[in-house]
Tab-separated table of C-alpha atoms and ligand atoms in Angstrom:
chain	number	residue	atom	x	y	z
P	171	MET	CA	100.486	97.246	114.889
P	172	PHE	CA	102.372	96.040	117.954
P	173	HIS	CA	105.547	94.021	118.435
P	174	LYS	CA	106.566	92.104	121.465
P	175	VAL	CA	109.880	93.082	122.920
P	176	ILE	CA	111.963	91.123	125.363
P	177	TYR	CA	113.368	93.110	128.261
P	178	SER	CA	116.291	91.568	130.040
P	179	SER	CA	116.218	91.238	133.787
P	180	LEU	CA	119.149	93.677	133.822
P	181	LEU	CA	116.579	96.400	133.330
P	182	PHE	CA	115.248	95.867	136.813
P	183	THR	CA	116.952	98.500	138.855
P	184	THR	CA	118.244	97.709	142.269
P	185	LEU	CA	116.736	99.784	145.002
P	186	ALA	CA	118.700	102.246	147.062
P	187	CYS	CA	117.048	101.245	150.304
P	188	PRO	CA	115.549	97.792	149.873
P	189	THR	CA	113.750	97.596	153.213
P	190	PHE	CA	112.009	100.915	152.897
P	191	ALA	CA	111.208	100.324	149.255
P	192	SER	CA	109.742	96.904	149.890
P	193	GLU	CA	107.663	98.275	152.787
P	194	LEU	CA	106.319	100.984	150.543
P	195	ASN	CA	105.592	98.474	147.792
P	196	THR	CA	103.759	96.233	150.235
P	197	ALA	CA	101.684	99.206	151.374
P	198	LEU	CA	100.992	100.095	147.757
P	199	LYS	CA	99.932	96.544	146.947
P	200	SER	CA	97.398	96.506	149.742
P	201	ALA	CA	96.161	100.002	148.820
P	202	ASN	CA	95.699	98.851	145.220
P	203	ALA	CA	93.922	95.694	146.350
P	204	SER	CA	91.478	97.797	148.369
P	205	VAL	CA	90.293	99.639	145.221
P	206	SER	CA	90.116	96.632	142.888
P	207	GLU	CA	86.333	96.180	143.228
P	208	LYS	CA	85.568	99.906	143.339
P	209	VAL	CA	87.345	100.654	140.092
P	210	ILE	CA	84.992	98.232	138.316
P	211	THR	CA	81.913	99.791	139.914
P	212	TRP	CA	83.036	103.322	138.969
P	213	ARG	CA	83.879	102.331	135.420
P	214	ARG	CA	80.479	100.669	134.939
P	215	HIS	CA	78.730	103.799	136.181
P	216	LEU	CA	80.806	106.067	133.930
P	217	HIS	CA	80.253	103.730	130.994
P	218	GLN	CA	76.502	103.839	131.463
P	219	TYR	CA	76.387	107.650	131.600
P	220	PRO	CA	78.812	108.956	128.965
P	221	GLU	CA	78.921	112.628	128.002
P	222	LEU	CA	80.214	114.381	124.892
P	223	SER	CA	83.252	116.692	124.781
P	224	ASN	CA	82.967	119.866	126.872
P	225	ARG	CA	79.699	118.524	128.279
P	226	GLU	CA	81.188	116.232	130.928
P	227	PHE	CA	79.117	117.859	133.692
P	228	GLU	CA	77.928	114.762	135.567
P	229	THR	CA	81.242	112.980	135.044
P	230	ALA	CA	83.040	115.958	136.582
P	231	LYS	CA	80.653	115.941	139.570
P	232	TYR	CA	81.208	112.226	140.058
P	233	VAL	CA	84.979	112.680	140.011
P	234	THR	CA	84.878	115.769	142.251
P	235	GLN	CA	82.766	114.043	144.870
P	236	HIS	CA	85.213	111.166	145.001
P	237	LEU	CA	88.315	113.346	145.208
P	238	LYS	CA	86.727	115.433	147.980
P	239	SER	CA	85.835	112.266	149.867
P	240	LEU	CA	89.551	111.472	149.872
P	241	GLY	CA	90.229	114.790	151.576
P	242	LEU	CA	91.885	116.329	148.542
P	243	GLU	CA	91.588	119.955	147.624
P	244	VAL	CA	89.763	120.003	144.299
P	245	GLN	CA	89.644	122.615	141.571
P	246	THR	CA	86.736	122.387	139.144
P	247	GLY	CA	85.607	124.131	135.979
P	248	ILE	CA	89.048	124.225	134.357
P	249	ALA	CA	88.684	124.248	130.566
P	250	HIS	CA	84.881	124.065	131.111
P	251	THR	CA	84.502	120.777	133.015
P	252	GLY	CA	88.052	119.802	133.966
P	253	VAL	CA	88.785	118.636	137.506
P	254	VAL	CA	92.195	118.848	139.138
P	255	ALA	CA	93.417	117.803	142.561
P	256	LYS	CA	96.816	117.810	144.175
P	257	LEU	CA	98.106	115.292	146.665
P	258	LYS	CA	100.929	116.404	148.915
P	259	GLY	CA	103.295	113.607	149.807
P	260	GLY	CA	104.673	113.251	153.332
P	261	LYS	CA	108.182	114.008	152.094
P	262	LYS	CA	109.622	116.663	149.838
P	263	GLY	CA	110.194	115.695	146.232
P	264	PRO	CA	109.178	116.236	142.618
P	265	LEU	CA	105.685	116.822	141.246
P	266	VAL	CA	104.140	114.192	138.971
P	267	ALA	CA	101.021	114.826	136.883
P	268	LEU	CA	98.631	112.020	135.942
P	269	ARG	CA	96.051	112.564	133.264
P	270	ALA	CA	92.715	110.930	132.423
P	271	ASP	CA	90.432	112.187	129.656
P	272	MET	CA	86.699	112.132	130.396
P	273	ASP	CA	84.722	112.567	127.168
P	274	ALA	CA	82.704	110.109	125.102
P	275	LEU	CA	81.748	109.949	121.412
P	276	PRO	CA	78.603	110.389	119.305
P	277	VAL	CA	78.324	106.632	118.788
P	278	THR	CA	75.361	104.373	119.554
P	279	GLU	CA	76.532	101.458	121.660
P	280	GLN	CA	76.087	97.978	120.200
P	281	VAL	CA	77.737	96.018	122.999
P	282	ASP	CA	75.498	93.746	125.029
P	283	LEU	CA	76.254	94.863	128.583
P	284	SER	CA	73.993	95.270	131.607
P	285	PHE	CA	75.510	98.769	131.927
P	286	ALA	CA	75.509	99.622	128.207
P	287	SER	CA	74.859	103.278	127.420
P	288	THR	CA	71.401	104.313	126.276
P	289	GLN	CA	72.288	108.010	126.534
P	290	THR	CA	71.577	110.373	123.663
P	291	SER	CA	72.648	113.922	122.891
P	292	THR	CA	72.869	116.419	120.064
P	293	TYR	CA	75.925	116.522	117.846
P	294	ARG	CA	76.209	118.968	114.933
P	295	GLY	CA	72.447	119.448	115.047
P	296	ASN	CA	71.663	115.719	114.945
P	297	LYS	CA	70.328	113.505	117.696
P	298	VAL	CA	72.963	110.884	118.400
P	299	GLY	CA	73.672	108.031	120.762
P	300	VAL	CA	76.551	108.632	123.166
P	301	MET	CA	79.074	105.938	124.049
P	302	HIS	CA	82.455	105.644	125.710
P	303	ALA	CA	83.666	104.107	122.452
P	304	CYS	CA	87.226	105.319	123.029
P	305	GLY	CA	87.270	103.852	126.533
P	306	HIS	CA	87.816	107.091	128.477
P	307	ASP	CA	85.453	105.699	131.153
P	308	ASN	CA	88.295	103.299	131.984
P	309	HIS	CA	90.798	106.152	132.216
P	310	VAL	CA	88.607	108.113	134.648
P	311	ALA	CA	87.861	105.095	136.843
P	312	ILE	CA	91.541	104.115	136.913
P	313	LEU	CA	92.657	107.607	137.929
P	314	MET	CA	89.962	107.769	140.639
P	315	ALA	CA	91.358	104.501	141.991
P	316	VAL	CA	94.945	105.696	141.648
P	317	ALA	CA	94.060	108.793	143.687
P	318	GLU	CA	92.456	106.715	146.441
P	319	SER	CA	95.354	104.299	146.508
P	320	LEU	CA	98.026	107.014	146.639
P	321	VAL	CA	96.161	108.926	149.350
P	322	LYS	CA	96.457	105.795	151.502
P	323	ILE	CA	100.255	105.806	151.228
P	324	LYS	CA	100.742	109.580	151.049
P	325	ASP	CA	102.886	109.804	154.187
P	326	GLU	CA	105.530	107.691	152.489
P	327	LEU	CA	105.439	109.553	149.157
P	328	ALA	CA	108.527	111.637	148.434
P	329	GLY	CA	106.822	114.255	146.316
P	330	ASP	CA	103.438	115.484	145.109
P	331	VAL	CA	100.899	114.211	142.607
P	332	LEU	CA	98.604	116.268	140.375
P	333	PHE	CA	95.476	114.407	139.246
P	334	VAL	CA	94.195	115.829	135.955
P	335	PHE	CA	90.716	114.891	134.753
P	336	GLN	CA	90.544	116.471	131.331
P	337	PRO	CA	87.561	117.255	129.117
P	338	ALA	CA	87.267	117.164	125.333
P	339	GLU	CA	90.162	114.978	124.208
P	340	GLU	CA	88.075	114.008	121.191
P	341	GLY	CA	87.900	117.669	120.191
P	342	ALA	CA	85.736	120.533	121.395
P	343	PRO	CA	82.480	121.231	119.546
P	344	GLU	CA	82.814	123.635	116.622
P	345	GLY	CA	83.489	127.180	117.786
P	346	GLU	CA	84.626	126.099	121.254
P	347	GLU	CA	88.047	125.594	122.768
P	348	GLY	CA	88.790	122.650	124.973
P	349	GLY	CA	90.953	119.782	126.079
P	350	ALA	CA	94.578	119.721	127.127
P	351	GLU	CA	95.480	122.898	125.252
P	352	LEU	CA	92.833	124.938	127.065
P	353	MET	CA	93.711	123.438	130.448
P	354	LEU	CA	97.315	124.544	129.942
P	355	LYS	CA	96.182	127.948	128.744
P	356	GLN	CA	94.231	128.295	131.982
P	357	GLY	CA	97.320	127.601	134.055
P	358	LEU	CA	97.240	123.862	134.712
P	359	PHE	CA	101.042	123.692	134.718
P	360	LYS	CA	101.556	126.996	136.542
P	361	GLN	CA	103.671	124.913	138.826
P	362	LYS	CA	105.486	122.785	136.286
P	363	PRO	CA	105.348	119.062	137.003
P	364	ASP	CA	108.627	117.178	136.618
P	365	ALA	CA	106.883	114.469	134.605
P	366	VAL	CA	103.471	113.624	133.223
P	367	PHE	CA	102.020	110.145	132.754
P	368	GLY	CA	98.925	109.043	130.874
P	369	LEU	CA	97.479	105.827	129.566
P	370	HIS	CA	94.998	104.802	126.890
P	371	VAL	CA	93.061	101.576	126.677
P	372	THR	CA	93.328	99.780	123.353
P	373	SER	CA	91.613	96.783	121.802
P	374	SER	CA	94.792	96.144	119.785
P	375	LEU	CA	96.379	94.541	122.847
P	376	ASN	CA	95.164	91.830	125.172
P	377	THR	CA	94.372	92.240	128.842
P	378	GLY	CA	97.620	92.140	130.783
P	379	GLN	CA	99.678	93.742	128.030
P	380	ILE	CA	101.151	97.244	128.031
P	381	GLY	CA	102.358	98.921	124.833
P	382	PHE	CA	104.528	101.993	124.279
P	383	ARG	CA	107.631	103.236	122.542
P	384	GLU	CA	110.172	105.945	123.242
P	385	GLY	CA	110.293	109.080	121.112
P	386	PRO	CA	107.420	109.827	118.721
P	387	LEU	CA	104.449	107.577	119.473
P	388	MET	CA	101.373	109.150	117.911
P	389	ALA	CA	101.020	111.523	114.977
P	390	SER	CA	100.275	115.206	114.735
P	391	GLU	CA	96.893	115.858	113.183
P	392	ASP	CA	95.989	118.897	111.077
P	393	SER	CA	92.850	119.078	108.978
P	394	PHE	CA	92.609	121.308	105.926
P	395	THR	CA	90.101	122.777	103.485
P	396	ILE	CA	91.076	123.790	99.975
P	397	ASN	CA	88.611	125.929	98.094
P	398	VAL	CA	89.334	125.822	94.364
P	399	LYS	CA	87.719	128.713	92.522
P	400	GLY	CA	87.348	128.491	88.753
P	401	ARG	CA	84.729	130.011	86.435
P	402	GLN	CA	81.508	128.291	85.538
P	403	THR	CA	80.876	127.253	81.944
P	404	HIS	CA	78.975	124.691	79.879
P	405	GLY	CA	80.505	121.214	80.025
P	406	SER	CA	80.677	121.112	76.229
P	407	ARG	CA	82.802	124.330	76.089
P	408	PRO	CA	85.414	124.133	78.867
P	409	TRP	CA	87.612	126.746	77.130
P	410	ASN	CA	85.016	129.407	77.946
P	411	GLY	CA	85.609	128.996	81.695
P	412	VAL	CA	88.117	127.715	84.236
P	413	ASP	CA	87.500	124.132	85.311
P	414	PRO	CA	87.863	123.750	89.121
P	415	ILE	CA	87.155	119.995	88.928
P	416	VAL	CA	90.200	119.201	86.781
P	417	THR	CA	92.252	121.684	88.830
P	418	ALA	CA	91.132	120.033	92.079
P	419	SER	CA	92.165	116.612	90.713
P	420	GLN	CA	95.597	118.009	89.825
P	421	ILE	CA	95.922	119.411	93.343
P	422	ILE	CA	95.036	116.036	94.863
P	423	MET	CA	97.656	114.241	92.764
P	424	ALA	CA	100.327	116.919	93.189
P	425	THR	CA	100.014	116.988	96.974
P	426	GLN	CA	100.573	113.203	97.108
P	427	THR	CA	104.131	113.831	95.969
P	428	ILE	CA	104.862	115.874	99.114
P	429	SER	CA	105.088	112.754	101.304
P	430	SER	CA	106.526	110.498	98.597
P	431	ARG	CA	109.005	112.879	96.863
P	432	GLN	CA	109.659	116.007	98.900
P	433	VAL	CA	110.188	115.121	102.558
P	434	ASP	CA	112.806	112.723	103.920
P	435	VAL	CA	111.012	109.380	104.212
P	436	THR	CA	113.911	107.907	106.168
P	437	LYS	CA	113.363	110.410	108.969
P	438	ALA	CA	109.690	109.899	109.659
P	439	PRO	CA	106.616	108.846	107.725
P	440	SER	CA	103.791	111.240	106.889
P	441	VAL	CA	100.308	110.988	105.427
P	442	ILE	CA	98.181	113.390	103.417
P	443	SER	CA	94.643	112.097	102.847
P	444	PHE	CA	91.648	113.730	101.217
P	445	GLY	CA	88.334	112.917	102.855
P	446	ALA	CA	85.827	114.707	100.622
P	447	ILE	CA	85.490	116.395	97.244
P	448	ASN	CA	82.467	118.638	96.855
P	449	GLY	CA	81.544	120.486	93.669
P	450	GLY	CA	79.158	120.493	90.763
P	451	VAL	CA	75.552	119.395	90.298
P	452	ARG	CA	75.088	118.131	86.763
P	453	SER	CA	76.915	116.189	84.067
P	454	ASN	CA	77.206	119.052	81.594
P	455	ILE	CA	77.891	122.036	83.846
P	456	ILE	CA	81.407	122.900	84.927
P	457	PRO	CA	80.918	124.536	88.341
P	458	ASP	CA	82.484	127.648	89.824
P	459	ASN	CA	83.959	125.949	92.908
P	460	VAL	CA	85.244	122.716	94.291
P	461	GLU	CA	85.939	122.165	97.968
P	462	LEU	CA	88.456	119.583	99.110
P	463	ILE	CA	88.928	118.528	102.713
P	464	GLY	CA	91.579	116.303	104.199
P	465	THR	CA	94.037	115.569	106.955
P	466	ILE	CA	97.823	115.647	107.486
P	467	ARG	CA	99.643	113.265	109.865
P	468	THR	CA	103.319	113.544	110.802
P	469	PHE	CA	105.729	112.328	113.497
P	470	ASP	CA	108.060	115.297	113.591
P	471	GLN	CA	107.137	118.855	114.503
P	472	ILE	CA	109.524	120.404	111.946
P	473	MET	CA	108.285	118.134	109.182
P	474	ARG	CA	104.770	118.999	110.224
P	475	ALA	CA	105.332	122.719	109.645
P	476	ASP	CA	107.159	122.022	106.394
P	477	ILE	CA	104.362	119.844	104.982
P	478	LYS	CA	101.750	122.454	105.814
P	479	THR	CA	103.721	125.085	103.882
P	480	ARG	CA	104.220	122.722	100.947
P	481	LEU	CA	100.553	121.762	100.842
P	482	ALA	CA	99.439	125.381	100.634
P	483	LYS	CA	102.072	126.275	98.048
P	484	THR	CA	101.294	123.254	95.856
P	485	ALA	CA	97.551	123.924	95.886
P	486	GLU	CA	97.964	127.637	95.189
P	487	LEU	CA	100.483	127.258	92.356
P	488	VAL	CA	98.704	124.335	90.663
P	489	ALA	CA	95.517	126.409	90.722
P	490	GLU	CA	97.347	129.434	89.351
P	491	SER	CA	98.742	127.378	86.464
P	492	ALA	CA	95.160	126.565	85.468
P	493	GLY	CA	93.940	130.160	85.840
P	494	ALA	CA	92.068	129.247	89.007
P	495	THR	CA	92.717	130.138	92.658
P	496	ALA	CA	93.014	127.921	95.713
P	497	ASP	CA	92.203	129.178	99.204
P	498	VAL	CA	93.918	126.901	101.665
P	499	HIS	CA	92.823	126.837	105.275
P	500	ILE	CA	94.639	124.580	107.719
P	501	ASP	CA	93.062	123.888	111.103
P	502	HIS	CA	95.905	123.246	113.476
P	503	GLY	CA	95.196	120.098	115.421
P	504	TYR	CA	97.133	118.073	117.982
P	505	PRO	CA	100.946	117.975	117.963
P	506	VAL	CA	103.032	114.816	117.739
P	507	THR	CA	102.811	112.778	120.954
P	508	VAL	CA	106.399	112.195	121.998
P	509	ASN	CA	107.509	109.952	124.838
P	510	ASP	CA	110.529	111.512	126.479
P	511	VAL	CA	113.388	109.101	125.809
P	512	GLN	CA	115.073	109.431	129.207
P	513	LEU	CA	111.839	109.204	131.149
P	514	THR	CA	110.656	106.220	129.099
P	515	GLN	CA	113.924	104.374	129.664
P	516	LYS	CA	113.843	105.219	133.341
P	517	MET	CA	110.275	103.941	133.813
P	518	THR	CA	110.405	100.839	131.593
P	519	PRO	CA	111.565	98.600	134.475
P	520	THR	CA	108.541	99.777	136.472
P	521	LEU	CA	106.148	98.771	133.714
P	522	ALA	CA	107.995	95.471	133.311
P	523	LYS	CA	107.673	94.889	137.042
P	524	VAL	CA	103.895	95.359	137.112
P	525	ALA	CA	102.948	93.748	133.797
P	526	GLY	CA	105.728	91.153	133.506
P	527	ALA	CA	108.507	91.735	130.999
P	528	GLU	CA	106.891	89.345	128.523
P	529	ASN	CA	103.798	91.574	128.449
P	530	LEU	CA	105.587	94.764	127.439
P	531	ILE	CA	105.037	95.470	123.767
P	532	THR	CA	106.862	98.007	121.629
P	533	THR	CA	104.156	99.643	119.553
P	534	ASP	CA	104.569	100.712	115.963
P	535	LEU	CA	104.030	104.385	115.210
P	536	ILE	CA	100.350	105.232	115.464
P	537	THR	CA	98.896	107.670	112.936
P	538	GLY	CA	96.085	108.596	115.312
P	539	ALA	CA	96.526	111.743	117.434
P	540	GLU	CA	96.198	112.529	121.159
P	541	ASP	CA	96.058	115.825	122.980
P	542	PHE	CA	98.260	114.372	125.736
P	543	SER	CA	100.870	115.675	123.279
P	544	TYR	CA	100.376	119.219	124.615
P	545	TYR	CA	101.423	118.163	128.130
P	546	ALA	CA	104.409	116.249	126.741
P	547	LEU	CA	105.507	119.384	124.884
P	548	GLU	CA	105.679	121.216	128.226
P	549	VAL	CA	107.260	118.576	130.457
P	550	PRO	CA	108.768	115.100	129.967
P	551	GLY	CA	105.868	112.751	129.283
P	552	LEU	CA	105.181	109.048	129.047
P	553	PHE	CA	101.999	107.812	127.401
P	554	TYR	CA	101.277	104.093	127.201
P	555	PHE	CA	98.594	101.693	126.048
P	556	LEU	CA	96.710	99.256	128.214
P	557	GLY	CA	95.338	96.155	126.458
P	558	VAL	CA	91.609	95.529	126.995
P	559	THR	CA	90.797	92.689	124.621
P	560	PRO	CA	90.125	89.620	126.787
P	561	LYS	CA	92.885	87.036	126.901
P	562	GLY	CA	92.345	84.301	124.356
P	563	GLN	CA	90.630	86.661	121.882
P	564	ASP	CA	92.458	87.868	118.791
P	565	ALA	CA	93.310	91.540	119.450
P	566	LYS	CA	93.997	92.058	115.743
P	567	THR	CA	90.355	91.491	114.824
P	568	ALA	CA	88.724	93.018	117.912
P	569	PRO	CA	86.524	96.062	117.132
P	570	SER	CA	88.786	99.096	117.452
P	571	ASN	CA	88.414	102.129	119.699
P	572	HIS	CA	85.599	104.387	118.359
P	573	SER	CA	83.632	101.367	117.077
P	574	PRO	CA	80.057	100.932	118.400
P	575	GLN	CA	81.258	97.416	119.259
P	576	PHE	CA	84.370	98.522	121.168
P	577	TYR	CA	84.652	96.306	124.226
P	578	ALA	CA	86.924	96.846	127.202
P	579	ASP	CA	87.622	93.922	129.512
P	580	GLU	CA	87.200	95.183	133.073
P	581	LYS	CA	89.834	92.690	134.232
P	582	ALA	CA	92.348	95.082	132.652
P	583	LEU	CA	91.496	97.921	135.041
P	584	GLN	CA	93.645	96.653	137.878
P	585	LEU	CA	96.804	96.695	135.753
P	586	GLY	CA	95.926	100.284	134.863
P	587	VAL	CA	95.819	101.146	138.567
P	588	GLU	CA	98.948	99.167	139.411
P	589	SER	CA	100.990	100.598	136.550
P	590	MET	CA	100.086	104.212	137.315
P	591	THR	CA	100.564	104.001	141.049
P	592	GLN	CA	103.865	102.175	140.617
P	593	LEU	CA	105.054	104.774	138.096
P	594	VAL	CA	104.391	107.451	140.698
P	595	VAL	CA	106.026	105.577	143.571
P	596	ASP	CA	109.090	104.639	141.541
P	597	TYR	CA	109.446	108.070	139.949
P	598	LEU	CA	109.310	109.795	143.327
P	599	LYS	CA	111.680	107.304	144.865
B	677	LIG	ZN1	89.289	108.564	120.699
B	678	LIG	ZN1	90.819	108.311	123.357
């Protein structure tokens, strides 16, 4: 999934005022060093007490208490449990937003840790274990540390920083709104930041590595339901009814040609996958209805809209040709996550500086989705991956994010803190 890329030393920019810049960097280094133990403690606590999407009540309190202890003015209850604080730098300059998502998943932890989660909750009516299986505990702890570190050097900062602790990245419970989209709706970017940065831990990279790419990085995600209505009849006399099972199969096959035959594969890849087929009860009864559900992934917002139109049209017209009907409902999910090309190029030397050029990896396109995409639609954004599979272990075979065995090496936290703080300092420079 990831390729190593060699960055030449030419990428390291020379600094306008070397003395001042090196003083600031020295101050930043010592500020970062002072949070290196705390970030581990915070992450362990957050890991032990995970909360599901839109239910991050204790997490939000934990974050709020910390931000207040730093003397920051804190806003709470944004998009249900979101927490936002703004740091004013000592000098005038741009505004940078930093985002951490706070929610966990309905997964029962299988990792043998002294601080493993034993929390449970209710998800879709079922009692479930709760685990930070996507690693958002790391994101929260890192941003708490970043806030503390930047507060220490605030007098030297030429601009302001908005700390965004966001709920419900994994999706709000059914019938609820949440996440980045709701935070924006509630005015998060009323004062538009000049840039937004976010990171995600990944088991696909080793500790010490940072992965990203410019332009499209992660896919858009739209889920759909197709209800194929036929007319019930005996299985021995299909001509007396309209068979929704055969029609549904035709729809499945026909929609596969959208990605392979109808959209420009040289521009960007796309995926249409069906996840369930429901219909019928018995071998010799043709049912009235079949329900199909699935997901669409794209890397281009125009292609995304086009594929949705084609999917609906294909399903409806195939059904019509069989004398059936197809009701297509598309649930609009997260947009394509796009790393602003200029911003990414500008900040690459910073990431090379903190991680070492040999540890910067150009990621392949990722067909997973992220609601950081909403922020990056509003302002130039850079989203990057932080490796958390311990050095010496094969990241290719490590249990992936969302697995009950997902393991994040806490040694990786410090690079998370260093990369984010350095992005801020260098961007505001
Ligand atoms: Zn996730
Ligand atoms: Zn995640």
